[in-house]
CSV table of C-alpha atoms and ligand atoms in Angstrom, one decimal:
chain,number,residue,atom,x,y,z
A,1,MET,CA,20.2,35.4,-1.8
A,2,THR,CA,17.4,34.3,0.5
A,3,TYR,CA,15.7,31.0,0.7
A,4,ILE,CA,12.0,31.3,1.0
A,5,ASP,CA,10.1,28.1,1.8
A,6,VAL,CA,6.4,28.2,1.2
A,7,PHE,CA,4.4,25.2,2.3
A,8,ASN,CA,0.9,24.0,3.2
A,9,GLY,CA,0.6,23.9,7.0
A,10,ASP,CA,-0.6,20.3,7.0
A,11,ALA,CA,1.2,17.0,7.4
A,12,ASP,CA,2.0,16.7,3.7
A,13,GLY,CA,3.4,20.2,3.5
A,14,ILE,CA,5.5,19.8,6.7
A,15,CYS,CA,6.8,16.4,5.7
A,16,ALA,CA,7.7,17.5,2.2
A,17,LEU,CA,9.7,20.4,3.5
A,18,THR,CA,11.2,18.3,6.3
A,19,GLN,CA,12.7,16.0,3.7
A,20,LEU,CA,14.1,18.9,1.7
A,21,HIS,CA,15.7,20.5,4.8
A,22,LEU,CA,17.2,17.3,5.9
A,23,ALA,CA,18.7,16.8,2.5
A,24,GLU,CA,19.9,20.5,2.2
A,25,PRO,CA,19.9,22.3,5.6
A,26,ARG,CA,19.3,26.0,5.2
A,27,GLU,CA,18.2,29.1,6.9
A,28,ALA,CA,14.9,30.0,5.2
A,29,ARG,CA,12.1,32.4,5.5
A,30,LEU,CA,9.0,30.2,6.2
A,31,VAL,CA,5.6,31.1,4.7
A,32,THR,CA,2.7,28.9,5.7
A,33,GLY,CA,-0.7,29.0,7.4
A,34,VAL,CA,-3.7,26.9,8.3
A,35,LYS,CA,-4.3,24.0,5.9
A,36,ARG,CA,-7.0,26.0,4.0
A,37,ASP,CA,-4.7,29.0,3.6
A,38,ILE,CA,-3.5,28.1,0.2
A,39,GLU,CA,-3.0,31.4,-1.7
A,40,LEU,CA,0.3,31.7,0.1
A,41,LEU,CA,2.4,33.3,-2.7
A,42,GLU,CA,0.3,36.5,-2.2
A,43,GLN,CA,2.4,37.1,0.9
A,44,VAL,CA,5.8,36.5,-0.7
A,45,GLU,CA,8.1,39.2,-1.9
A,46,ALA,CA,11.4,38.1,-3.5
A,47,GLN,CA,14.4,39.5,-5.3
A,48,ALA,CA,16.6,38.4,-8.2
A,49,GLY,CA,18.5,35.3,-7.2
A,50,ASP,CA,16.2,34.3,-4.3
A,51,ARG,CA,15.2,30.7,-4.2
A,52,VAL,CA,11.6,30.1,-3.6
A,53,THR,CA,10.3,26.5,-2.9
A,54,VAL,CA,6.5,26.0,-3.0
A,55,LEU,CA,5.0,22.8,-1.6
A,56,ASP,CA,1.5,21.3,-1.5
A,57,VAL,CA,-0.6,24.3,-2.6
A,58,SER,CA,-2.4,24.5,-5.9
A,59,LEU,CA,-0.4,26.3,-8.7
A,60,ASP,CA,-3.8,27.3,-10.1
A,61,LYS,CA,-4.4,29.4,-6.9
A,62,ASN,CA,-0.8,30.8,-6.9
A,63,ARG,CA,-0.1,31.3,-10.6
A,64,ASP,CA,0.0,35.1,-10.4
A,65,GLY,CA,2.5,34.9,-7.6
A,66,VAL,CA,4.7,32.5,-9.5
A,67,VAL,CA,4.7,34.8,-12.5
A,68,ARG,CA,5.4,37.8,-10.4
A,69,LEU,CA,8.3,36.1,-8.5
A,70,LEU,CA,9.8,34.8,-11.8
A,71,ALA,CA,9.6,38.3,-13.3
A,72,ALA,CA,11.5,39.6,-10.2
A,73,GLY,CA,14.3,37.2,-11.1
A,74,ALA,CA,13.7,34.6,-8.4
A,75,GLU,CA,14.1,30.9,-9.0
A,76,VAL,CA,11.0,28.9,-8.2
A,77,PHE,CA,10.8,25.1,-7.4
A,78,TYR,CA,7.2,24.0,-7.2
A,79,VAL,CA,6.1,20.6,-6.0
A,80,ASP,CA,2.4,19.7,-5.7
A,81,HIS,CA,-0.5,17.3,-6.4
A,82,HIS,CA,-3.5,19.7,-6.5
A,83,PHE,CA,-5.2,21.1,-9.6
A,84,ALA,CA,-2.5,23.1,-11.4
A,85,GLY,CA,-4.1,24.4,-14.6
A,86,GLU,CA,-1.7,25.9,-17.1
A,87,ILE,CA,1.9,25.9,-15.9
A,88,PRO,CA,3.9,29.0,-16.8
A,89,SER,CA,7.0,28.2,-18.9
A,90,ALA,CA,10.1,30.0,-17.7
A,91,ASP,CA,13.8,29.1,-17.2
A,92,GLY,CA,13.6,30.0,-13.6
A,93,LEU,CA,10.7,27.6,-12.8
A,94,LYS,CA,11.1,23.9,-12.0
A,95,THR,CA,8.0,21.9,-11.3
A,96,ILE,CA,7.2,18.5,-10.1
A,97,ILE,CA,3.4,18.3,-10.4
A,98,ASN,CA,1.4,15.1,-10.5
A,99,GLU,CA,-2.4,15.2,-9.9
A,100,ALA,CA,-2.9,11.4,-9.6
A,101,PRO,CA,-5.2,10.6,-6.7
A,102,ASP,CA,-2.7,8.2,-5.0
A,103,VAL,CA,0.1,10.7,-4.9
A,104,CYS,CA,0.9,13.6,-2.5
A,105,THR,CA,3.6,16.2,-2.2
A,106,SER,CA,5.7,14.2,0.3
A,107,LEU,CA,5.8,11.3,-2.1
A,108,LEU,CA,6.8,13.5,-5.0
A,109,VAL,CA,9.6,15.0,-2.9
A,110,ASN,CA,10.6,11.4,-1.8
A,111,GLY,CA,10.9,10.5,-5.5
A,112,HIS,CA,13.0,13.6,-6.1
A,113,LEU,CA,15.3,12.7,-3.2
A,114,LYS,CA,15.4,9.0,-4.2
A,115,ASN,CA,14.0,7.7,-0.9
A,116,ARG,CA,16.6,9.4,1.3
A,117,PHE,CA,14.0,10.3,4.0
A,118,LEU,CA,11.4,7.7,3.2
A,119,ALA,CA,9.9,7.5,6.7
A,120,TRP,CA,8.9,11.2,6.5
A,121,ALA,CA,7.3,10.6,3.1
A,122,VAL,CA,5.3,7.7,4.7
A,123,VAL,CA,4.1,10.1,7.4
A,124,GLY,CA,3.1,12.7,4.9
A,125,ALA,CA,1.2,10.2,2.8
A,126,PHE,CA,-0.7,8.9,5.9
A,127,GLY,CA,-1.4,12.5,6.7
A,128,ASP,CA,-3.1,13.0,3.3
A,129,ASN,CA,-5.2,9.9,4.0
A,130,LEU,CA,-3.3,7.9,1.3
A,131,LYS,CA,-3.1,4.8,3.4
A,132,LYS,CA,-2.4,2.4,0.5
A,133,SER,CA,0.4,4.6,-1.0
A,134,ALA,CA,1.9,5.0,2.5
A,135,GLU,CA,1.9,1.3,3.2
A,136,THR,CA,3.2,0.4,-0.2
A,137,ILE,CA,6.3,2.7,0.0
A,138,ALA,CA,6.7,1.8,3.7
A,139,LYS,CA,7.8,-1.7,2.5
A,140,GLY,CA,11.1,0.0,1.8
A,141,LEU,CA,11.6,0.7,5.5
A,142,ASP,CA,12.8,-2.0,7.9
A,143,ILE,CA,10.0,-1.6,10.4
A,144,GLY,CA,7.3,-3.8,11.9
A,145,GLU,CA,3.5,-3.3,12.0
A,146,ALA,CA,3.5,-1.5,15.4
A,147,GLN,CA,6.0,1.1,14.1
A,148,LEU,CA,4.1,1.5,10.9
A,149,ARG,CA,1.0,2.4,13.0
A,150,ARG,CA,3.1,5.0,14.9
A,151,LEU,CA,4.0,6.7,11.6
A,152,GLU,CA,0.3,6.6,10.7
A,153,GLU,CA,-0.6,8.3,14.0
A,154,LEU,CA,2.0,11.0,13.5
A,155,GLY,CA,0.7,11.7,9.9
A,156,THR,CA,-2.9,11.9,11.3
A,157,TYR,CA,-1.9,14.2,14.1
A,158,LEU,CA,0.2,16.5,11.9
A,159,ASN,CA,-2.7,16.7,9.5
A,160,TYR,CA,-5.2,17.3,12.3
A,161,ASN,CA,-3.1,20.2,13.6
A,162,GLY,CA,-3.4,22.0,10.2
A,163,TYR,CA,-7.2,22.5,10.5
A,164,GLY,CA,-8.7,25.6,11.9
A,165,GLU,CA,-10.0,28.9,10.7
A,166,SER,CA,-6.9,30.7,11.9
A,167,VAL,CA,-3.6,29.8,13.4
A,168,GLY,CA,-5.1,30.7,16.8
A,169,ASP,CA,-7.3,27.6,16.6
A,170,LEU,CA,-4.3,25.3,16.3
A,171,HIS,CA,-2.2,23.6,19.0
A,172,PHE,CA,1.0,24.5,17.1
A,173,ALA,CA,1.5,27.2,14.5
A,174,PRO,CA,2.6,25.3,11.4
A,175,ASP,CA,6.0,27.0,11.1
A,176,GLN,CA,6.7,26.2,14.7
A,177,LEU,CA,5.6,22.6,14.2
A,178,PHE,CA,7.8,22.4,11.2
A,179,ARG,CA,10.8,23.6,13.2
A,180,LEU,CA,10.1,21.0,15.9
A,181,VAL,CA,9.6,18.1,13.5
A,182,SER,CA,12.4,18.9,11.0
A,183,ARG,CA,15.2,18.5,13.5
A,184,HIS,CA,14.7,14.8,13.4
A,185,ALA,CA,16.1,12.7,10.6
A,186,SER,CA,13.8,9.9,11.7
A,187,PRO,CA,10.1,10.5,12.7
A,188,PHE,CA,10.6,8.0,15.5
A,189,ASP,CA,12.8,10.6,17.3
A,190,PHE,CA,9.8,12.9,17.3
A,191,ILE,CA,7.3,10.2,18.3
A,192,GLU,CA,9.2,8.5,21.1
A,193,GLY,CA,12.6,10.4,21.5
A,194,GLU,CA,13.3,14.1,22.1
A,195,GLY,CA,10.1,15.3,20.4
A,196,ARG,CA,7.8,13.1,22.5
A,197,GLU,CA,6.2,15.8,24.6
A,198,HIS,CA,5.1,17.6,21.4
A,199,PHE,CA,3.9,14.3,19.9
A,200,ALA,CA,1.9,13.7,23.2
A,201,LYS,CA,0.3,17.2,23.0
A,202,LEU,CA,-0.9,16.5,19.5
A,203,ALA,CA,-2.1,13.0,20.5
A,204,ASP,CA,-4.1,14.3,23.5
A,205,GLY,CA,-5.7,17.1,21.5
A,206,TYR,CA,-6.7,14.7,18.7
A,207,GLN,CA,-8.3,12.2,21.1
A,208,ALA,CA,-10.2,14.9,23.0
A,209,ASP,CA,-11.6,16.5,19.8
A,210,MET,CA,-12.4,13.3,18.0
A,211,GLY,CA,-14.3,12.1,21.1
A,212,LYS,CA,-16.6,15.2,20.8
A,213,ALA,CA,-17.0,14.7,17.0
A,214,ALA,CA,-17.9,11.0,17.4
A,215,ALA,CA,-21.1,12.0,19.2
A,216,MET,CA,-22.5,13.8,16.1
A,217,GLN,CA,-25.2,12.4,13.8
A,218,PRO,CA,-25.9,13.0,10.1
A,219,VAL,CA,-28.4,15.9,9.5
A,220,ALA,CA,-31.6,16.0,7.6
A,221,GLY,CA,-31.2,15.8,3.8
A,222,SER,CA,-28.5,13.1,4.2
A,223,THR,CA,-28.9,9.9,2.1
A,224,GLU,CA,-27.6,6.4,2.2
A,225,HIS,CA,-24.9,7.5,-0.2
A,226,ALA,CA,-24.1,11.0,0.9
A,227,ALA,CA,-24.1,12.1,4.6
A,228,LEU,CA,-23.8,15.6,6.0
A,229,PHE,CA,-22.7,16.5,9.5
A,230,ILE,CA,-22.9,20.0,11.1
A,231,LEU,CA,-20.3,20.9,13.8
A,232,PRO,CA,-20.7,24.0,16.0
A,233,ASP,CA,-18.7,27.2,15.9
A,234,ALA,CA,-16.0,26.2,18.3
A,235,PRO,CA,-12.2,25.8,18.1
A,236,TRP,CA,-12.4,22.0,18.7
A,237,ALA,CA,-14.8,21.6,15.8
A,238,ARG,CA,-12.7,23.7,13.4
A,239,ARG,CA,-9.6,21.6,14.4
A,240,VAL,CA,-11.3,18.3,14.0
A,241,SER,CA,-13.5,18.7,10.9
A,242,GLY,CA,-10.9,17.6,8.3
A,243,VAL,CA,-9.6,14.5,10.1
A,244,TYR,CA,-13.1,13.6,11.2
A,245,SER,CA,-14.1,13.6,7.5
A,246,ASN,CA,-11.2,11.3,6.7
A,247,ASP,CA,-12.2,9.1,9.6
A,248,LEU,CA,-15.8,8.9,8.4
A,249,VAL,CA,-14.6,8.0,4.9
A,250,ASN,CA,-12.5,5.2,6.3
A,251,GLN,CA,-15.4,3.9,8.4
A,252,PHE,CA,-18.0,4.2,5.5
A,253,PRO,CA,-16.0,3.7,2.3
A,254,ASP,CA,-19.0,3.6,0.0
A,255,ARG,CA,-20.5,6.9,1.3
A,256,ALA,CA,-19.6,10.5,0.4
A,257,HIS,CA,-19.3,12.9,3.4
A,258,ALA,CA,-19.7,16.6,3.9
A,259,VAL,CA,-18.7,18.0,7.3
A,260,LEU,CA,-19.9,21.5,7.8
A,261,THR,CA,-18.6,23.7,10.5
A,262,GLU,CA,-20.6,26.7,11.6
A,263,LYS,CA,-18.8,30.0,11.4
A,264,ALA,CA,-19.5,33.3,13.1
A,265,GLY,CA,-22.1,35.1,11.0
A,266,GLY,CA,-23.9,32.0,10.0
A,267,HIS,CA,-21.6,30.9,7.2
A,268,TYR,CA,-20.2,27.4,6.9
A,269,LEU,CA,-16.7,26.0,6.4
A,270,ILE,CA,-17.1,22.7,4.5
A,271,SER,CA,-14.9,19.5,4.0
A,272,VAL,CA,-16.2,17.2,1.3
A,273,ARG,CA,-14.8,13.6,0.9
A,274,ALA,CA,-15.8,11.5,-2.1
A,275,PRO,CA,-16.5,7.8,-1.3
A,276,LEU,CA,-13.2,6.0,-0.7
A,277,ASN,CA,-14.1,3.4,-3.3
A,278,ARG,CA,-14.9,6.0,-5.9
A,279,LYS,CA,-12.6,9.0,-5.5
A,280,LYS,CA,-14.3,11.4,-7.8
A,281,GLY,CA,-16.1,14.7,-8.1
A,282,ALA,CA,-15.4,16.4,-4.7
A,283,ASP,CA,-13.4,19.2,-6.4
A,284,GLU,CA,-16.0,19.6,-9.2
A,285,LEU,CA,-18.8,20.0,-6.7
A,286,CYS,CA,-16.9,22.4,-4.5
A,287,ARG,CA,-15.6,24.6,-7.3
A,288,ARG,CA,-19.3,25.3,-8.2
A,289,PHE,CA,-19.4,27.4,-5.1
A,290,PRO,CA,-17.4,30.6,-4.4
A,291,THR,CA,-14.3,29.9,-2.2
A,292,GLY,CA,-14.5,26.2,-3.2
A,293,GLY,CA,-11.6,24.1,-4.3
A,294,GLY,CA,-9.5,20.9,-3.8
A,295,ARG,CA,-8.9,17.5,-5.3
A,296,ALA,CA,-11.1,14.8,-6.7
A,297,ALA,CA,-11.2,12.8,-3.5
A,298,ALA,CA,-11.0,15.6,-1.0
A,299,ALA,CA,-12.2,19.2,-1.4
A,300,GLY,CA,-13.8,22.0,0.5
A,301,ILE,CA,-15.5,25.3,0.6
A,302,ASN,CA,-14.1,28.0,2.8
A,303,ASP,CA,-17.1,30.2,3.2
A,304,LEU,CA,-20.6,29.1,2.2
A,305,PRO,CA,-23.4,31.5,3.1
A,306,ALA,CA,-26.2,29.9,5.1
A,307,SER,CA,-28.6,30.9,2.3
A,308,GLN,CA,-26.8,28.4,0.0
A,309,LEU,CA,-27.0,25.5,2.4
A,310,GLY,CA,-30.1,24.0,0.7
A,311,GLU,CA,-28.5,24.3,-2.7
A,312,PHE,CA,-25.3,22.8,-1.5
A,313,THR,CA,-27.2,19.8,0.1
A,314,ARG,CA,-29.1,19.3,-3.1
A,315,GLN,CA,-25.9,19.3,-5.3
A,316,PHE,CA,-23.9,17.2,-2.9
A,317,THR,CA,-26.6,14.5,-2.7
A,318,ALA,CA,-27.1,14.7,-6.5
A,319,GLN,CA,-23.3,14.3,-7.1
A,320,TYR,CA,-23.3,11.2,-5.0
A,321,ALA,CA,-26.8,9.8,-5.8
A,322,VAL,CA,-25.6,6.2,-6.2
B,1,MN,MN1,-1.2,17.3,0.1
């Protein structure tokens, strides 16, 4: 019997699996990737009796894999908050799926584990930009404001590390980062204890990349309610695009944001954020384009041809016209 742990390579995926490993330490085959690499079950082969855990990737994008693994006799435990569509019914499948906009996978795992590693759930929720949810559940921790902000920073940095076109863009491969992080029952041991050099590497990378992004201005076609930014084809831009989008949303809560990163060949990688005060429509907009997907508040398009930039700009500004 083999454990196979499949997780999104962002803060939420890493913090969800960290909680599960702390609760039940195990040797597992890890399957992950950059944050946008969500069709992860394509890579998974399993045999009868194997236990496959899948975290923080849309079941809709992995349904064929789930069905195939179940047919092979594996047991599948699936926890997620993205669009799921129809959930297969089978004895071998256990799901915890909740698409509510104030929930993330780390919070769902925290509920499953009855708050055993609550601080890690707080980090995961901050990482998914669910500040209110994170602060609400953090009331169950005996920590002060300064410590809460450290958990927020860690969530932000882990999330930041997941963005890139390929693992080569990232400071840490997500499976490596999971191994470094999940040794610690408390996130503070990673932040200021034995893991502090890794925390510092994330912090330094984040500050440097965000400094470059902060110099960018909205491009032509942007409106008062919907702003577009275009970042160059460079590793720093691919790393920072997602967190920069979150940062813009927090700075301008009434405005929708699209951050486009140029790719080789003239295509764009896009992060869309609905206005913080009206978390709607980002997934709907992105799913109208090939390679688009996500959640109502935060969605993206992996590969938009330059020829569709005008159409995307038109639909984005129409979606958020008021
Ligand atoms: Mn998530």
